Amino acid sequence: MRLRMRAAPGLLTLLTGVFVLTGCAAPAPRPSPDDVIKAATGLMTDACLVRQGLTPPRAGQSPPAEEHRRVSAALFGTGPAELSVALPTGYVVRAHTDGCLAAAQRRLYGDQVRWFRASVVVNNLGPEAAHTHRSLAEVRARHHAEIADWKALRAHALAEATTLLTNPPPTGDTRP
């Protein structure tokens, strides 16, 4: 009996240590869907710029002005914007269909034009509500179709991004 009593506190200390150590080794949090899509977009746009002989921009770097213009044109497109959505607030949002970012969006979302239109509307629901003096719930109900389209396209993008990041092409070519 005396052995049990002496062994029990030692065993209790050992088990407590195991539980404490196990509790400290919690798994890393999963990245958000936005983080996954952003990482895949960055991977594809960087690869696109490199294929064009350009250096992908990095935080804290200031390339020469001419290089900056070339990278910006390759990334965002050139010439008149081909896509346009007029918002109830009076603002007009435009985007290009050429450029590395547009190519990445086509690959991830499956349809850049639908994604552009849906995302512009969904990202401006709050300003529309304020401008039209309606509740956000009313504005959301009014844009039910765009919200559903946004959700479907975003789910497609998350699946594509996950596949790209977990199974990159063997050559490293993430060409959209």
Short mmCIF file of C-alpha atoms in Angstrom, two decimals:
data_model
loop_
_atom_site.label_atom_id
_atom_site.label_comp_id
_atom_site.label_asym_id
_atom_site.label_seq_id
_atom_site.Cartn_x
_atom_site.Cartn_y
_atom_site.Cartn_z
CA MET A 1 0.00 0.00 0.00
CA ARG A 2 2.80 2.33 0.87
CA LEU A 3 4.39 1.77 -2.57
CA ARG A 4 1.20 2.70 -4.32
CA MET A 5 0.89 5.92 -2.43
CA ARG A 6 4.49 6.84 -3.19
CA ALA A 7 4.21 5.84 -6.85
CA ALA A 8 0.91 7.57 -7.40
CA PRO A 9 2.21 11.12 -6.89
CA GLY A 10 5.09 10.43 -9.28
CA LEU A 11 2.74 8.96 -11.85
CA LEU A 12 0.40 11.91 -11.41
CA THR A 13 3.27 14.34 -11.99
CA LEU A 14 4.35 12.44 -15.09
CA LEU A 15 0.84 12.34 -16.55
CA THR A 16 0.29 16.02 -15.75
CA GLY A 17 3.51 16.85 -17.60
CA VAL A 18 2.42 14.79 -20.60
CA PHE A 19 -0.97 16.50 -20.73
CA VAL A 20 0.58 19.95 -20.39
CA LEU A 21 3.13 19.24 -23.11
CA THR A 22 0.48 17.76 -25.37
CA GLY A 23 -1.72 20.80 -24.83
CA CYS A 24 1.12 23.11 -25.83
CA ALA A 25 1.62 21.28 -29.10
CA ALA A 26 -1.66 22.43 -30.62
CA PRO A 27 -1.78 22.19 -34.41
CA ALA A 28 -1.09 25.33 -36.36
CA PRO A 29 -4.23 27.21 -37.37
CA ARG A 30 -5.46 26.50 -40.87
CA PRO A 31 -5.03 29.36 -43.31
CA SER A 32 -8.21 31.22 -44.19
CA PRO A 33 -9.75 30.76 -47.64
CA ASP A 34 -8.66 34.33 -48.43
CA ASP A 35 -5.06 33.46 -47.53
CA VAL A 36 -5.12 30.34 -49.72
CA ILE A 37 -6.52 32.22 -52.73
CA LYS A 38 -4.08 35.10 -52.17
CA ALA A 39 -1.10 32.70 -52.00
CA ALA A 40 -2.12 30.97 -55.24
CA THR A 41 -2.70 34.32 -56.96
CA GLY A 42 0.74 35.49 -55.86
CA LEU A 43 2.36 32.28 -57.07
CA MET A 44 0.74 32.59 -60.51
CA THR A 45 1.35 36.32 -60.96
CA ASP A 46 5.00 35.98 -59.90
CA ALA A 47 5.50 33.11 -62.39
CA CYS A 48 3.83 35.19 -65.11
CA LEU A 49 6.13 38.15 -64.45
CA VAL A 50 9.23 35.92 -64.43
CA ARG A 51 8.20 34.40 -67.80
CA GLN A 52 8.22 37.94 -69.16
CA GLY A 53 11.71 38.58 -67.80
CA LEU A 54 10.48 40.87 -65.02
CA THR A 55 11.25 40.83 -61.31
CA PRO A 56 8.19 40.29 -59.09
CA PRO A 57 7.76 43.23 -56.72
CA ARG A 58 8.58 42.69 -53.03
CA ALA A 59 7.69 44.79 -50.00
CA GLY A 60 10.34 47.33 -49.21
CA GLN A 61 11.90 47.27 -52.68
CA SER A 62 11.82 50.30 -54.92
CA PRO A 63 12.67 49.36 -58.51
CA PRO A 64 13.67 52.05 -60.99
CA ALA A 65 10.70 53.98 -62.44
CA GLU A 66 10.88 52.31 -65.87
CA GLU A 67 11.01 48.82 -64.35
CA HIS A 68 8.08 49.73 -62.10
CA ARG A 69 6.01 50.79 -65.15
CA ARG A 70 6.85 47.57 -67.00
CA VAL A 71 5.93 45.39 -64.01
CA SER A 72 2.72 47.34 -63.42
CA ALA A 73 1.68 47.01 -67.08
CA ALA A 74 2.45 43.28 -67.10
CA LEU A 75 0.66 42.71 -63.81
CA PHE A 76 -2.47 44.85 -64.27
CA GLY A 77 -2.81 45.15 -68.05
CA THR A 78 -2.60 48.06 -70.44
CA GLY A 79 -4.81 50.22 -72.61
CA PRO A 80 -8.44 50.97 -71.91
CA ALA A 81 -10.06 48.74 -69.27
CA GLU A 82 -12.32 46.17 -70.87
CA LEU A 83 -14.47 45.46 -67.79
CA SER A 84 -16.67 48.03 -66.12
CA VAL A 85 -19.38 48.08 -63.43
CA ALA A 86 -21.34 51.22 -62.51
CA LEU A 87 -22.33 51.23 -58.85
CA PRO A 88 -25.43 52.86 -57.33
CA THR A 89 -23.04 55.18 -55.45
CA GLY A 90 -22.08 56.75 -58.78
CA TYR A 91 -18.63 55.22 -58.90
CA VAL A 92 -17.51 53.14 -61.85
CA VAL A 93 -15.06 50.29 -61.25
CA ARG A 94 -12.93 49.14 -64.18
CA ALA A 95 -10.47 46.32 -64.77
CA HIS A 96 -8.37 44.84 -67.54
CA THR A 97 -8.72 41.40 -69.08
CA ASP A 98 -5.03 41.27 -69.97
CA GLY A 99 -2.13 41.09 -67.57
CA CYS A 100 -0.91 38.54 -65.09
CA LEU A 101 -3.57 39.27 -62.48
CA ALA A 102 -6.40 38.80 -65.01
CA ALA A 103 -4.87 35.50 -66.14
CA ALA A 104 -4.66 34.30 -62.53
CA GLN A 105 -8.28 35.28 -61.94
CA ARG A 106 -9.41 33.39 -65.03
CA ARG A 107 -7.63 30.27 -63.82
CA LEU A 108 -8.79 30.47 -60.22
CA TYR A 109 -12.37 31.67 -60.66
CA GLY A 110 -13.03 30.04 -64.01
CA ASP A 111 -14.67 33.20 -65.39
CA GLN A 112 -12.95 36.53 -64.85
CA VAL A 113 -15.88 38.60 -66.15
CA ARG A 114 -18.40 36.95 -63.79
CA TRP A 115 -15.94 37.20 -60.89
CA PHE A 116 -15.26 40.87 -61.56
CA ARG A 117 -18.94 41.79 -61.68
CA ALA A 118 -19.94 39.71 -58.64
CA SER A 119 -16.97 40.80 -56.50
CA VAL A 120 -17.43 44.50 -57.29
CA VAL A 121 -21.10 44.34 -56.30
CA VAL A 122 -20.51 42.24 -53.15
CA ASN A 123 -17.56 44.38 -52.03
CA ASN A 124 -19.70 47.51 -52.29
CA LEU A 125 -22.88 46.41 -50.48
CA GLY A 126 -22.11 48.60 -47.44
CA PRO A 127 -21.48 51.77 -49.45
CA GLU A 128 -24.64 51.09 -51.48
CA ALA A 129 -26.69 50.73 -48.31
CA ALA A 130 -25.33 54.03 -46.96
CA HIS A 131 -25.83 55.82 -50.29
CA THR A 132 -29.39 54.58 -50.83
CA HIS A 133 -30.39 54.91 -47.15
CA ARG A 134 -31.38 51.23 -47.01
CA SER A 135 -30.42 48.60 -44.50
CA LEU A 136 -27.65 46.22 -45.38
CA ALA A 137 -30.19 43.38 -45.21
CA GLU A 138 -32.33 45.11 -47.86
CA VAL A 139 -29.34 45.66 -50.13
CA ARG A 140 -28.22 42.05 -49.67
CA ALA A 141 -31.70 40.82 -50.60
CA ARG A 142 -31.63 43.02 -53.69
CA HIS A 143 -28.30 41.47 -54.75
CA HIS A 144 -29.10 37.87 -53.86
CA ALA A 145 -28.05 36.60 -57.33
CA GLU A 146 -24.68 38.40 -57.24
CA ILE A 147 -23.98 37.11 -53.73
CA ALA A 148 -24.79 33.54 -54.80
CA ASP A 149 -22.54 33.93 -57.87
CA TRP A 150 -19.74 35.36 -55.69
CA LYS A 151 -19.98 32.38 -53.29
CA ALA A 152 -19.93 29.83 -56.13
CA LEU A 153 -16.99 31.49 -57.90
CA ARG A 154 -15.07 31.86 -54.65
CA ALA A 155 -15.60 28.17 -53.84
CA HIS A 156 -14.23 27.34 -57.30
CA ALA A 157 -11.22 29.58 -56.68
CA LEU A 158 -10.54 28.00 -53.30
CA ALA A 159 -10.59 24.51 -54.83
CA GLU A 160 -8.29 25.58 -57.68
CA ALA A 161 -5.93 27.40 -55.30
CA THR A 162 -5.76 24.44 -52.93
CA THR A 163 -4.96 22.10 -55.80
CA LEU A 164 -2.30 24.45 -57.16
CA LEU A 165 -0.62 24.93 -53.79
CA THR A 166 -0.72 21.28 -52.70
CA ASN A 167 0.11 19.76 -56.09
CA PRO A 168 2.18 22.30 -58.03
CA PRO A 169 3.04 21.38 -61.61
CA PRO A 170 6.30 19.40 -61.81
CA THR A 171 7.97 22.09 -63.90
CA GLY A 172 6.90 24.82 -61.50
CA ASP A 173 4.98 26.43 -64.37
CA THR A 174 1.81 27.79 -62.80
CA ARG A 175 0.69 29.24 -66.10
CA PRO A 176 -2.97 30.20 -65.97
#
